[in-house]
Every structure is written in C-alpha cells, then in structure tokens.
Coordinates of C-alpha atoms in Angstrom, one line a residue:
Chain A
M1332 CA 12.4 -38.8 49.0
M1333 CA 12.5 -38.7 52.8
Q1334 CA 10.4 -41.3 54.6
L1335 CA 8.7 -39.9 57.7
I1336 CA 6.4 -41.2 60.4
A1337 CA 3.1 -39.4 61.3
L1338 CA 4.5 -37.4 64.1
E1339 CA 7.2 -35.8 62.0
A1340 CA 4.9 -35.5 59.0
N1341 CA 2.4 -33.7 61.2
N1342 CA 4.9 -31.0 61.9
R1343 CA 6.1 -30.7 58.4
V1344 CA 2.7 -30.2 56.9
R1345 CA 1.9 -27.3 59.1
A1346 CA 4.7 -25.2 57.7
E1347 CA 4.1 -22.2 55.5
R1348 CA 6.1 -23.9 52.7
P1349 CA 3.9 -26.4 50.8
V1350 CA 4.8 -30.0 51.1
V1351 CA 3.8 -33.1 49.1
V1352 CA 3.1 -36.3 51.1
V1353 CA 3.2 -39.5 49.1
V1354 CA 1.6 -42.5 50.8
T1355 CA 3.7 -45.5 49.7
R1356 CA 4.1 -49.2 50.3
K1357 CA 7.3 -51.4 50.0
K1358 CA 7.7 -53.3 46.8
C1359 CA 4.8 -51.6 45.2
A1360 CA 5.6 -50.5 41.6
A1361 CA 2.8 -48.0 41.4
A1362 CA 4.0 -46.3 44.6
E1363 CA 7.6 -46.2 43.4
R1364 CA 6.4 -44.5 40.2
A1365 CA 4.4 -42.0 42.2
V1366 CA 7.4 -41.2 44.4
R1367 CA 9.5 -40.5 41.3
S1368 CA 6.9 -38.4 39.6
F1369 CA 6.0 -36.3 42.6
A1370 CA 9.6 -35.9 43.7
T1371 CA 10.4 -34.6 40.3
A1372 CA 7.4 -32.3 40.2
A1373 CA 8.0 -31.0 43.7
A1374 CA 11.6 -30.2 42.8
A1375 CA 10.5 -28.3 39.7
L1376 CA 8.0 -26.3 41.7
A1377 CA 10.5 -25.7 44.5
I1378 CA 8.5 -27.4 47.2
D1379 CA 9.2 -30.3 49.6
A1380 CA 8.2 -33.9 49.2
I1381 CA 8.1 -36.6 51.8
A1382 CA 6.8 -40.2 51.9
M1383 CA 4.9 -42.1 54.5
D1384 CA 4.5 -45.9 54.7
A1385 CA 0.9 -47.0 54.5
D1386 CA 1.7 -50.2 56.4
D1387 CA 3.6 -48.6 59.3
A1388 CA 1.4 -48.8 62.4
D1389 CA 2.6 -45.5 63.7
N1390 CA 1.0 -43.8 60.6
A1391 CA -2.4 -45.5 60.8
E1392 CA -4.2 -42.9 62.8
L1393 CA -3.2 -40.0 60.7
L1394 CA -3.9 -41.9 57.5
D1395 CA -7.3 -42.9 58.9
D1396 CA -8.1 -39.3 59.7
L1397 CA -7.2 -38.3 56.2
G1398 CA -9.4 -41.0 54.7
I1399 CA -6.5 -42.6 52.8
T1400 CA -7.9 -45.5 50.8
C1401 CA -5.3 -46.1 48.1
V1402 CA -1.6 -46.7 47.7
P1403 CA -0.2 -44.6 46.3
E1404 CA -2.0 -41.5 47.4
C1405 CA -0.5 -38.0 47.2
L1406 CA -1.5 -35.0 49.3
L1407 CA -0.3 -31.5 48.9
F1408 CA -0.3 -29.5 52.2
A1409 CA 0.3 -25.9 53.1
R1410 CA -0.1 -24.5 56.6
G1411 CA -1.8 -27.7 57.6
V1412 CA -4.5 -27.4 54.9
V1413 CA -4.8 -30.1 52.3
L1414 CA -4.8 -28.3 49.0
E1415 CA -5.0 -31.3 46.7
R1416 CA -5.0 -35.1 46.8
C1417 CA -4.9 -37.8 44.1
A1418 CA -4.2 -41.5 43.6
G1419 CA -0.8 -41.0 41.9
A1420 CA -0.2 -39.5 38.5
R1421 CA 0.2 -40.8 34.9
H1422 CA 3.7 -39.3 34.6
D1423 CA 6.0 -36.5 35.8
D1424 CA 4.2 -33.8 33.8
D1425 CA 0.8 -35.0 35.1
A1426 CA 2.1 -34.7 38.7
R1427 CA 3.5 -31.3 38.0
A1428 CA 0.2 -30.1 36.5
I1429 CA -1.7 -31.4 39.5
L1430 CA 0.5 -29.7 42.0
G1431 CA 0.8 -26.5 39.9
A1432 CA -3.0 -26.2 39.6
A1433 CA -3.5 -26.6 43.3
L1434 CA -0.8 -24.0 44.0
R1435 CA -2.5 -21.7 41.4
R1436 CA 0.7 -21.3 39.6
P1437 CA 0.6 -20.7 35.9
R1438 CA 1.1 -23.9 33.9
D1439 CA 3.4 -24.0 30.9
R1440 CA 0.5 -24.0 28.5
R1441 CA -0.8 -20.7 29.7
Chain B
M568 CA -29.1 -30.0 31.3
A569 CA -29.4 -32.6 28.7
A570 CA -30.9 -30.2 26.2
H571 CA -27.7 -28.1 26.3
N572 CA -25.5 -31.1 25.6
A573 CA -27.5 -32.0 22.6
P574 CA -25.1 -34.3 20.9
Y575 CA -25.1 -36.5 23.7
G576 CA -27.7 -35.6 25.7
A577 CA -29.1 -37.1 23.3
A578 CA -27.2 -39.8 24.3
H579 CA -30.4 -41.6 25.0
T580 CA -31.8 -41.2 21.5
A581 CA -30.8 -42.7 18.3
A582 CA -30.2 -39.3 16.7
A583 CA -26.8 -38.7 15.3
P584 CA -24.8 -35.7 16.6
S585 CA -26.1 -32.5 15.1
E586 CA -24.9 -29.0 15.1
S587 CA -28.4 -27.6 14.7
A588 CA -29.2 -28.2 18.3
D589 CA -26.4 -26.0 19.4
A590 CA -28.1 -22.6 19.4
S591 CA -26.6 -20.3 21.9
T592 CA -28.7 -19.9 25.0
I593 CA -26.7 -16.9 26.2
P594 CA -28.1 -13.9 24.4
A595 CA -25.0 -11.7 24.8
A596 CA -22.5 -14.4 24.0
P597 CA -20.9 -14.6 20.6
A598 CA -21.8 -17.9 18.9
S599 CA -18.6 -17.8 17.0
M600 CA -16.8 -20.9 18.1
V601 CA -16.6 -24.0 16.1
G602 CA -16.5 -26.1 19.3
L603 CA -16.8 -29.8 19.0
A604 CA -18.0 -29.9 15.4
A605 CA -14.8 -31.5 14.1
L606 CA -15.1 -34.3 16.6
Y607 CA -18.8 -34.8 16.0
D608 CA -18.1 -35.0 12.2
D609 CA -15.4 -37.6 12.6
P610 CA -16.7 -40.9 11.3
A611 CA -15.0 -42.7 14.1
F612 CA -16.9 -40.6 16.6
K613 CA -20.1 -41.5 15.0
V614 CA -19.3 -45.2 15.2
L615 CA -18.3 -44.7 18.9
Y616 CA -21.5 -42.7 19.6
A617 CA -23.7 -45.4 18.0
R618 CA -21.9 -48.1 19.9
V619 CA -22.3 -46.4 23.2
H620 CA -26.0 -45.8 22.5
D621 CA -26.6 -49.3 21.5
A622 CA -24.7 -50.7 24.4
R623 CA -26.7 -48.6 26.9
Q624 CA -29.9 -49.9 25.4
A625 CA -28.8 -53.5 25.5
L626 CA -26.8 -54.0 28.7
P627 CA -28.7 -55.3 31.7
D628 CA -28.0 -53.2 34.8
W629 CA -26.8 -56.2 36.8
D630 CA -24.2 -57.4 34.4
N631 CA -21.0 -55.7 35.4
L632 CA -18.7 -57.8 33.2
A633 CA -20.8 -56.8 30.1
H634 CA -20.5 -53.2 31.1
V635 CA -16.7 -53.4 31.5
T636 CA -16.3 -55.3 28.3
A637 CA -18.4 -52.7 26.4
F638 CA -16.3 -50.0 28.1
A639 CA -13.1 -51.6 27.0
G640 CA -14.4 -51.9 23.4
A641 CA -15.5 -48.3 23.3
A642 CA -12.1 -47.2 24.8
E643 CA -10.4 -48.9 21.8
L644 CA -12.4 -46.6 19.5
V645 CA -11.5 -43.7 21.7
G646 CA -7.9 -44.6 21.1
E647 CA -8.4 -44.3 17.4
L648 CA -9.9 -40.8 17.9
L649 CA -7.0 -39.8 20.0
I650 CA -4.4 -40.4 17.3
R651 CA -5.3 -36.9 16.3
P652 CA -4.5 -34.2 18.9
R653 CA -7.7 -33.4 20.8
G654 CA -8.5 -30.4 22.9
A655 CA -9.7 -30.5 26.5
Q656 CA -13.4 -30.1 25.5
E657 CA -13.1 -33.0 23.0
R658 CA -11.5 -35.2 25.6
R659 CA -14.1 -34.5 28.2
A660 CA -16.8 -35.3 25.5
L661 CA -15.1 -38.7 25.0
A662 CA -14.7 -39.3 28.7
H663 CA -18.5 -38.6 29.1
L664 CA -19.2 -41.3 26.5
L665 CA -17.1 -43.9 28.3
W666 CA -18.6 -42.8 31.6
Q667 CA -22.0 -43.9 30.3
L668 CA -20.7 -47.5 30.0
L669 CA -19.5 -47.8 33.6
P670 CA -21.2 -50.4 35.7
T671 CA -24.4 -48.9 37.1
A672 CA -23.1 -48.5 40.7
M673 CA -20.1 -46.5 39.5
R674 CA -22.4 -43.9 37.8
A675 CA -23.7 -42.6 41.1
R676 CA -22.3 -39.2 40.2
S677 CA -23.1 -37.6 36.9
F678 CA -20.5 -36.3 34.5
L679 CA -21.5 -34.1 31.6
P680 CA -19.5 -32.1 29.1
L681 CA -19.8 -28.4 29.3
P682 CA -23.1 -27.1 27.8
D683 CA -22.4 -26.7 24.1
D684 CA -22.7 -23.0 24.0
L685 CA -20.2 -22.7 26.8
G686 CA -17.9 -25.4 25.5
R687 CA -17.3 -23.4 22.3
R688 CA -16.1 -20.5 24.4
A689 CA -13.1 -22.5 25.5
E690 CA -11.3 -21.3 22.4
D691 CA -11.8 -17.8 23.7
G692 CA -10.5 -18.7 27.2
F693 CA -14.1 -18.4 28.5
A694 CA -13.8 -14.6 28.4
L695 CA -16.8 -13.0 30.1
V696 CA -19.0 -10.7 28.1
P697 CA -21.8 -8.4 29.2
G698 CA -24.9 -10.4 30.1
D699 CA -23.1 -13.5 31.2
V700 CA -23.3 -12.9 34.9
P701 CA -26.4 -11.6 36.7
R702 CA -26.1 -8.0 38.0
V703 CA -27.3 -8.8 41.5
A704 CA -29.4 -6.0 42.7
A705 CA -28.3 -4.3 45.9
S706 CA -31.5 -5.2 47.7
W707 CA -30.6 -8.9 47.7
V708 CA -27.5 -8.1 49.8
A709 CA -28.7 -5.2 51.9
F710 CA -30.1 -7.3 54.8
L711 CA -26.6 -8.6 55.7
G712 CA -25.6 -5.0 56.5
D713 CA -28.1 -4.8 59.5
P714 CA -25.9 -4.4 62.6
E715 CA -28.5 -6.3 64.6
L716 CA -28.5 -9.2 62.1
L717 CA -27.0 -11.8 64.4
P718 CA -29.2 -11.1 67.5
K719 CA -32.3 -11.1 65.3
A720 CA -31.4 -14.4 63.7
L721 CA -30.6 -16.0 67.0
A722 CA -34.0 -15.0 68.4
H723 CA -35.6 -17.6 66.1
Q724 CA -33.8 -20.5 68.1
P725 CA -31.7 -21.8 65.2
L726 CA -29.1 -24.6 65.4
V727 CA -25.7 -23.1 65.9
L728 CA -22.2 -24.3 66.5
V729 CA -20.5 -23.5 69.8
P730 CA -17.0 -24.6 71.0
R731 CA -16.8 -28.1 72.4
S732 CA -15.7 -26.7 75.7
Q733 CA -19.3 -25.5 76.2
A734 CA -20.9 -28.9 76.2
K735 CA -20.2 -32.6 76.2
A736 CA -19.2 -33.4 72.6
L737 CA -20.6 -36.5 71.0
H738 CA -17.7 -36.8 68.6
Q739 CA -14.1 -36.8 69.8
K740 CA -12.9 -35.1 66.6
A741 CA -15.4 -32.3 66.4
P742 CA -14.0 -29.1 67.9
A743 CA -17.6 -27.7 68.0
V744 CA -21.0 -28.9 69.2
L745 CA -24.2 -28.3 67.4
V746 CA -26.8 -26.9 69.8
Q747 CA -30.3 -25.4 69.7
A748 CA -30.2 -21.7 70.6
E749 CA -32.8 -20.7 73.2
R750 CA -32.4 -17.0 74.1
L751 CA -29.9 -14.3 74.1
E752 CA -29.3 -12.5 77.4
G753 CA -27.0 -9.5 77.0
D754 CA -23.9 -10.9 75.3
L755 CA -24.6 -14.6 76.3
L756 CA -26.4 -17.2 74.2
H757 CA -28.3 -19.8 76.2
A758 CA -28.8 -23.1 74.3
R759 CA -29.6 -26.8 74.7
A760 CA -27.8 -29.8 73.4
L761 CA -29.5 -31.8 70.6
G762 CA -31.0 -35.3 71.2
A763 CA -33.3 -36.8 73.7
A764 CA -31.6 -35.4 76.8
A765 CA -31.6 -31.8 75.5
E766 CA -29.5 -30.7 78.4
P767 CA -28.7 -27.0 78.7
V768 CA -25.1 -26.1 77.7
R769 CA -23.0 -23.5 79.3
P770 CA -23.9 -20.0 78.1
T771 CA -21.7 -19.0 75.2
S772 CA -20.5 -15.5 74.3
L773 CA -22.0 -13.9 71.2
E774 CA -18.4 -13.3 70.0
S775 CA -17.7 -17.1 70.2
V776 CA -21.0 -17.9 68.4
A777 CA -20.1 -15.4 65.7
G778 CA -16.6 -16.8 65.4
W779 CA -18.0 -20.2 64.4
L780 CA -20.8 -18.8 62.3
L781 CA -18.7 -16.4 60.2
S782 CA -15.5 -18.4 59.9
A783 CA -14.4 -18.8 56.3
G784 CA -11.7 -21.4 56.8
P785 CA -7.9 -21.2 56.7
D786 CA -7.6 -21.2 53.0
A787 CA -10.7 -19.2 52.0
R788 CA -10.7 -17.3 48.8
G789 CA -13.1 -16.2 46.1
L790 CA -13.0 -16.7 42.3
D791 CA -10.0 -15.5 40.6
L792 CA -11.3 -14.2 37.2
R793 CA -7.8 -14.1 35.8
S794 CA -8.1 -17.9 35.8
E795 CA -9.7 -19.6 32.8
D796 CA -11.1 -22.3 35.1
D797 CA -12.8 -19.9 37.4
R798 CA -14.3 -18.0 34.5
A799 CA -15.7 -21.3 33.1
L800 CA -17.1 -22.1 36.5
L801 CA -18.8 -18.8 36.9
L802 CA -20.3 -19.1 33.3
V803 CA -21.7 -22.5 34.0
W804 CA -23.2 -21.4 37.3
A805 CA -24.9 -18.4 35.5
Q806 CA -26.1 -20.7 32.8
L807 CA -27.7 -23.0 35.3
L808 CA -29.4 -20.0 37.0
R809 CA -31.1 -19.4 33.7
E810 CA -32.6 -22.9 33.8
R811 CA -33.8 -22.8 37.4
H812 CA -37.2 -21.1 37.7
V813 CA -39.0 -19.6 40.7
D814 CA -42.6 -18.6 40.2
G815 CA -42.2 -18.7 36.4
R816 CA -39.1 -16.6 36.2
S817 CA -35.5 -17.6 36.1
A818 CA -33.3 -17.3 39.1
F819 CA -30.9 -15.2 36.9
A820 CA -33.7 -12.7 36.2
W821 CA -34.8 -12.6 39.8
L822 CA -31.3 -11.7 41.0
Q823 CA -31.3 -8.6 38.8
D824 CA -34.7 -7.4 40.1
G825 CA -34.3 -4.9 42.9
N826 CA -38.0 -5.2 43.8
A827 CA -38.1 -9.0 44.2
P828 CA -40.5 -9.7 47.1
A829 CA -39.0 -11.3 50.2
S830 CA -41.4 -14.2 49.7
V831 CA -39.4 -15.5 46.7
K832 CA -35.9 -14.5 47.8
A833 CA -35.3 -17.6 49.9
R834 CA -36.3 -19.9 47.0
V835 CA -34.2 -18.0 44.5
V836 CA -31.2 -18.4 46.9
D837 CA -32.0 -22.1 47.1
A838 CA -31.8 -22.2 43.3
C839 CA -28.5 -20.3 43.4
L840 CA -27.1 -22.8 45.8
D841 CA -28.4 -25.8 43.9
A842 CA -26.9 -24.4 40.7
A843 CA -23.5 -23.9 42.4
V844 CA -23.5 -27.5 43.6
A845 CA -24.5 -28.8 40.2
A846 CA -22.0 -26.5 38.4
V847 CA -19.2 -28.3 40.1
G848 CA -20.6 -31.7 40.8
T849 CA -22.1 -32.5 37.4
F850 CA -19.4 -31.1 35.2
T851 CA -16.2 -32.5 36.8
L852 CA -14.9 -36.0 37.2
D853 CA -12.6 -37.3 39.9
P854 CA -10.4 -40.1 38.5
Q855 CA -9.9 -41.6 41.9
A856 CA -13.6 -41.7 42.7
C857 CA -14.6 -43.3 39.4
R858 CA -11.9 -45.9 39.2
F859 CA -12.7 -49.5 38.7
S860 CA -12.7 -51.3 42.1
L861 CA -12.9 -54.9 41.0
S862 CA -13.3 -57.7 43.5
S863 CA -14.8 -61.1 43.3
R864 CA -16.0 -63.8 45.6
E865 CA -16.0 -67.5 45.2
G866 CA -18.8 -68.7 42.9
E867 CA -18.9 -65.5 40.9
G868 CA -17.2 -67.1 38.0
G869 CA -14.1 -64.9 38.1
W870 CA -15.8 -62.0 36.3
A871 CA -13.6 -59.5 38.0
E872 CA -10.4 -61.1 36.7
Q873 CA -11.9 -61.1 33.2
A874 CA -12.9 -57.5 33.5
A875 CA -9.4 -56.5 34.7
A876 CA -7.8 -58.4 31.9
A877 CA -10.0 -56.6 29.3
L878 CA -9.2 -53.2 30.7
R879 CA -5.5 -53.8 30.9
T880 CA -5.2 -54.7 27.2
V881 CA -6.6 -51.3 26.1
A882 CA -3.9 -49.0 24.8
L883 CA -4.3 -45.3 23.9
P884 CA -1.8 -43.5 21.7
D885 CA 0.1 -42.1 24.7
G886 CA 0.0 -45.1 26.9
P887 CA -2.3 -47.7 28.5
L888 CA -5.9 -46.7 29.4
V889 CA -5.6 -47.8 33.0
R890 CA -3.1 -47.6 35.7
E891 CA -3.1 -49.6 38.8
V892 CA -3.4 -48.5 42.5
L893 CA -3.7 -50.7 45.5
P894 CA -6.2 -50.6 48.3
R895 CA -4.6 -49.3 51.5
A896 CA -6.2 -52.0 53.6
R897 CA -5.6 -55.4 52.1
Q898 CA -9.1 -56.6 51.1
R899 CA -10.2 -60.2 50.7
G900 CA -11.2 -60.8 47.1
S901 CA -9.7 -57.6 45.8
V902 CA -8.7 -58.1 42.2
A903 CA -7.7 -54.7 40.9
E904 CA -8.1 -51.0 41.4
L905 CA -7.8 -49.3 38.0
V906 CA -7.8 -45.6 37.4
W907 CA -8.8 -44.7 33.8
A908 CA -10.2 -41.1 33.7
D909 CA -6.9 -39.3 33.8
A910 CA -5.9 -41.1 30.5
L911 CA -8.6 -39.0 28.8
L912 CA -8.8 -36.0 31.0
V913 CA -5.1 -35.2 30.8
E914 CA -5.4 -31.6 32.0
T915 CA -6.3 -30.8 35.5
G916 CA -8.9 -28.1 36.2
Y917 CA -12.5 -27.2 36.0
A918 CA -12.6 -26.4 32.3
A919 CA -10.9 -29.6 31.4
G920 CA -13.3 -31.5 33.6
R921 CA -10.8 -33.3 35.9
L922 CA -11.0 -32.4 39.5
S923 CA -10.4 -34.5 42.6
A924 CA -13.1 -34.5 45.2
L925 CA -11.0 -32.0 47.1
G926 CA -10.3 -29.8 44.0
A927 CA -14.1 -29.8 43.3
A928 CA -14.8 -28.7 46.8
R929 CA -12.3 -26.0 46.6
A930 CA -13.8 -24.8 43.4
F931 CA -17.2 -24.8 45.0
A932 CA -15.9 -22.9 48.0
R933 CA -14.4 -20.2 45.7
L934 CA -17.7 -19.9 43.8
A935 CA -19.7 -19.8 47.0
T936 CA -17.4 -17.1 48.5
S937 CA -17.9 -14.9 45.5
V938 CA -21.5 -15.4 44.6
L939 CA -23.3 -17.1 47.5
A940 CA -21.9 -15.4 50.5
P941 CA -23.3 -12.0 49.4
L942 CA -26.7 -13.7 49.3
G943 CA -26.3 -14.9 52.9
V944 CA -24.8 -18.5 52.3
L945 CA -21.5 -18.5 54.1
P946 CA -19.0 -21.3 53.2
L947 CA -16.4 -22.7 55.6
S948 CA -13.7 -24.7 53.8
G949 CA -10.4 -26.3 54.7
L950 CA -11.7 -29.1 57.0
R951 CA -8.7 -30.8 58.4
D952 CA -9.5 -34.3 57.2
G953 CA -8.7 -33.2 53.6
R954 CA -11.8 -34.8 52.1
G955 CA -13.0 -31.5 50.8
A956 CA -16.4 -31.1 52.5
V957 CA -17.6 -27.5 52.7
L958 CA -19.8 -26.3 55.6
L959 CA -22.5 -23.8 54.7
Q960 CA -24.2 -21.6 57.2
R961 CA -27.0 -19.4 55.8
F962 CA -28.9 -16.3 56.7
V963 CA -32.3 -16.3 55.2
E964 CA -34.4 -13.1 54.7
E965 CA -37.9 -14.5 54.8
A966 CA -39.5 -11.1 55.5
P967 CA -38.1 -7.6 55.5
G968 CA -36.2 -7.0 58.8
E969 CA -36.6 -10.6 59.9
P970 CA -33.5 -12.7 59.2
R971 CA -33.4 -16.3 60.1
L972 CA -30.5 -18.7 60.4
A973 CA -30.9 -22.0 58.6
A974 CA -29.5 -25.2 59.9
P975 CA -25.9 -25.8 58.9
R976 CA -25.4 -28.0 55.9
L977 CA -22.4 -29.9 54.5
V978 CA -21.6 -30.1 50.8
S979 CA -19.1 -32.7 49.5
F980 CA -18.0 -34.1 46.2
G981 CA -16.7 -37.7 46.1
E982 CA -18.2 -40.7 44.5
A983 CA -21.5 -38.9 45.0
V984 CA -22.4 -35.3 45.4
K985 CA -24.0 -34.6 48.7
N986 CA -25.7 -31.5 50.2
E987 CA -27.0 -32.6 53.5
P988 CA -27.8 -31.3 57.0
L989 CA -24.6 -31.1 59.1
A990 CA -26.3 -33.1 61.8
D991 CA -26.9 -36.0 59.4
A992 CA -23.2 -35.9 58.2
W993 CA -22.0 -35.9 61.8
R994 CA -24.1 -38.9 62.6
D995 CA -22.2 -40.8 59.8
G996 CA -18.9 -39.5 61.1
R997 CA -18.3 -37.0 58.2
G998 CA -17.4 -33.4 58.3
L999 CA -16.3 -33.4 61.9
M1000 CA -12.8 -31.9 61.6
L1001 CA -13.7 -28.3 61.3
P1002 CA -10.9 -25.8 61.3
D1003 CA -10.5 -23.6 64.4
P1004 CA -12.1 -20.3 63.5
K1005 CA -9.3 -18.4 65.2
A1006 CA -6.9 -19.7 62.5
G1007 CA -8.7 -18.3 59.5
P1008 CA -10.4 -15.3 58.0
R1009 CA -14.0 -14.4 58.7
H1010 CA -16.9 -13.4 56.4
E1011 CA -17.5 -9.7 57.0
L1012 CA -21.2 -9.3 56.7
A1013 CA -21.3 -5.6 56.8
A1014 CA -18.8 -5.5 53.9
M1015 CA -20.8 -7.9 51.6
P1016 CA -22.6 -5.2 49.6
A1017 CA -19.3 -3.5 48.9
W1018 CA -17.6 -6.9 48.2
L1019 CA -20.3 -7.8 45.7
A1020 CA -20.1 -4.4 44.0
L1021 CA -16.3 -4.9 43.7
F1022 CA -16.7 -8.4 42.2
L1023 CA -19.2 -7.2 39.6
E1024 CA -17.0 -4.2 38.8
G1025 CA -14.1 -6.5 38.3
I1026 CA -16.1 -8.4 35.7
D1027 CA -16.9 -5.0 34.0
D1028 CA -13.2 -4.1 34.0
G1029 CA -12.5 -7.5 32.3
Y1030 CA -15.0 -6.6 29.6
R1031 CA -13.4 -3.2 29.0
S1032 CA -9.9 -4.5 28.8
R1033 CA -10.7 -7.2 26.2
P1034 CA -9.7 -6.6 22.6
P1035 CA -12.6 -6.2 20.1
Q1036 CA -14.3 -9.5 19.3
P1037 CA -13.8 -11.0 15.8
A1038 CA -16.8 -11.4 13.6
A1039 CA -18.6 -14.7 14.0
R1040 CA -17.1 -17.5 12.1
E1041 CA -19.0 -19.9 10.0
A1042 CA -19.3 -23.4 11.4
T1043 CA -17.2 -26.0 9.7
P1044 CA -19.1 -27.5 6.8

C-alpha cells in the first residue's frame, strides 16, 4: 500500500473514485494487519487504498482535523466526503463488509 | 423502550425470558416470526441472563475491575452460545447483555436490541406492510410550499448562518458565522454578530442566506427502501412514533390527521425528531466508541493490567474476543485499547446493530432527509471533519401562515448521542467544518409535498410487489 503524506492524501481523497486511507504506525502489528485487510478489501471492491503515518509531523494537522484517536484507523473517502471510518477490522471479510456497506454495494450474503 | 425488549428489558428484573411479553405492537404487522425464541430457550442463555442480572445487582458502580471481570466471565458464556451459528438479531441480543456489564462510564450511550416485534421481522427482510409507516397528511407539509416562507421566517429575527466573509469569524475552521437576523431590506438581510459586542455584520443577500439554510451536504440522500437496513430504520422510527404522545395521542396518529391544529404541530415534529435520534442512537453500537480504554496511575494497584489480561484470555469460536488498537497520541499510563463489539456484531449495518459514529450519522441523515425534511427539519450532512455530525435547520409552523426558523442544532453519535444547539457545539470546537453549500444539493422546499407523496407511494409500490404472506407460524414450543 502506498504511503502518502497529508498534502498528497488531501488531493487523492477529493477524487471521484473512492479511496481508503489507513492511518498506520511503524512496527505496529495491529496497523500491519489493518493495512493487509483493507488493501485486500479495496482491491476486491476496485477502489484505491493508501496509508498515512500517524507519527509523521507533516500529517499531524490533517489527522487532528479528522479527529484521529487510534492507530490503526481507516477512513473511506469519495469526493472529499468521509463515507466511513473504523478502528481497523477483524479480518479481510470484515474490512470488505465495512467498505461495501459504506459504498452501498450489495454484499455477498444478499 | 424497555417494554418492547421484554426479555431483557427486563434485564432489571429477575424474571426469566418469556415469549408471552412479545405481543406485536404493530397492528398491521404479521406476528409470524419465531424471532429470538430459540436463543431465549437455550439453557446457556438462561444462565448468561441470570449471571448478567445478578452481576448488575451486585457490582458497585466505582469498581471498574469487577465490571471488566464480570464482562469477561459473561463473554466466556457467550462463546458457548456462539458455537451454534447465530443470526444478526441473536448476536445483537448477546452484545446487549455484555454491554450492560461495561464499567459505568462506558455505558454513556444506550444499546438495545430491536424491539421484539420488529426483531422478528428480520427473517422477512423487514418488509414493509400497510400500517407500518404513517401516511403523513398533506397539511403537515403544505406550509413549506409558501413562496414567501423564507422572508416570513426571517422576519422573526432567527439565528442564521452567513458566509464567514460577512463577519469576523470566531472560529478559524468554520466557513460560516452564526448571526442574529434583524431585518430584511429588499434582497439584503441585516444582522448582528452574537456575543457581548453584537456588532452589525455586512448585509447578506437572501440567496446567500438561503444557500446555507437549504444546503443538504455533498453526499445527501434519503432512505433507500431497497435496503434491508433502511427499511429496519424506518420501521423502528415509526415504532417510536407510536410511543411518543402529544396531548394524549401518539405522534404517529397526529401525523395522519389532516386537521391537526397548528398548536400541536411543533410538538409533534419535536417528537418525530426525538424518535429519529433515538432510532439510530439507541439501537446501534459503535465498536470504536465502546472499546475498553484501560489506563492506570501509580497507586491504583494495577487494576488496568489485570483487566486487560482478563479480557485477552477470552476466546470465542471464531477468534479472540478483543483486538488491540493503539492510542494515536502516546498517553502516559495507557495500558490497552481493546475493541470487543465487532467480535459479536460481525455484520455491519443498522439491522445488525453495528454502525460507526459516522455510519450512524449517515443513517440519521438519510432518515431525516426522507421523513423529517418534509416536516420542515432540514439536515445538512457531510461535514469535512468526518466525525459524522449532522446540522439541522428547522422551519416551524406555530400558527397558520406564520413560519418561524428555529436555532440550528447539531446531532452527533459517538460515545454519547448529542442533539444540541449549534452555538453550544461551536463553543466546544465541534461541528465547525461545514461543507460549502455550493458543492452540494439543496433542499427544495416547494417540492417537499411532491417528494413526500413520492416517498409514500414508493412504500405502497413495495407492498404491491410483495408475494402473498405465508400464514402465521406457531412459535417454537
């Protein structure tokens, strides 16, 4: 998953195409799991996924504005609007269900 | 609400779960679903239920470790119940039982299973049937069609939003300023800033005022009744309307009365708004907001470490009960941040009971767009901070031909459900990042009567397209 700083991320999230932003931290197992799950889910739903480092000073203002309190935290954007956010997921299917519901795409069970 | 969740609601009595309290409160609804009977009849559930009840009686409010230990013990029993596959309604019933054992401070926001008579309808995909939703009489909506609505409402000197370019903004991040309207001269609104100075602000065009007042937000949408979640949400809202009374009559009944006096209409719309907030805030749980945030200071005996250890040992059939997250800002004394609710509420969505604060706000905004906007309560969603607050601006018909504009309010769903004046939220630094009205759709007041008629007609079409209902089944012995 591509690691971006706030300036680049700000541009990406305004796009028409939905994008998942995963707030991560180095050497954090929970963050690594979230990156894997959301990257897999994003690929399955044909949307983009990027990561942002919670400890990078360049990201602090954007993460403050978004009220990020946890690592990992995952946000789904489309056209600059946050459609969903969560503190990670249990597993790949959970991540896919979270994103799918926010995008209002039918889930497998329906 | 407790009465409708009898088996637990009862949660505070010693009575064992009983099907007899589950009489349908929706006259037109088929009482055909077995619902949670299989769960309630499970001996392990009865043990769990009694244990939760006893623990709630015995645990002192101040003893966080005792609460967490009881929670972990009850979760072990939940694990036994989850060896059998459980549906979403059963899982939310189990999550509700565990929720009751959270330390007191973490129970700021309620979480209830769906009312029993609605929970049963999950098996039918929450299909709508005649009588479920109030047939709102046209007279409730008609005042919004008045072409002079806005000038008349502004004549009563309401609080309104104007662009920040019109006045010195108190908050850097707010693109608008809240001002007190004074008078309308031609196409220009004269107003004063709030606060002790109350300085006049630059006159603002009526179009600009209307832009902020009628903005629906960049991602505005109403309920999608093809979605099971949105049907469940509409049903719960309608159910709550039956329980809210104004002058001895339910809000549900008032909405269908074309001759309702103006003197009660504002209070009925209050009830509708209150029901919409409760329908979302009371029946959904945000795993992030209700996580265990364990921290300890010196001299506290290491209770947080013990609590974290107790929670980490609990295993459910499909994995551990808790998963760890880290606080973004490294906090002194932080021991663990443990998310538990998504281990039980495995499906995301309103019907399954699991919604993030943002998901809850989006659900509320959809409900408000469909059922509150035609009554004059206009939601603005899509605030740029992504925390999910929804701004409400409201036209009130207090007397025929005399619309007023109520002060803007902010509704949010996080660790607690809040419905507060916008001015109060701004004072605390919340709800500031309003989306630019130019970027999103607007509420079309003149079209509200037609919009409501279309929405209700859509429900009727849904009824007609349904296959015939099966005969009522007997409850499981």
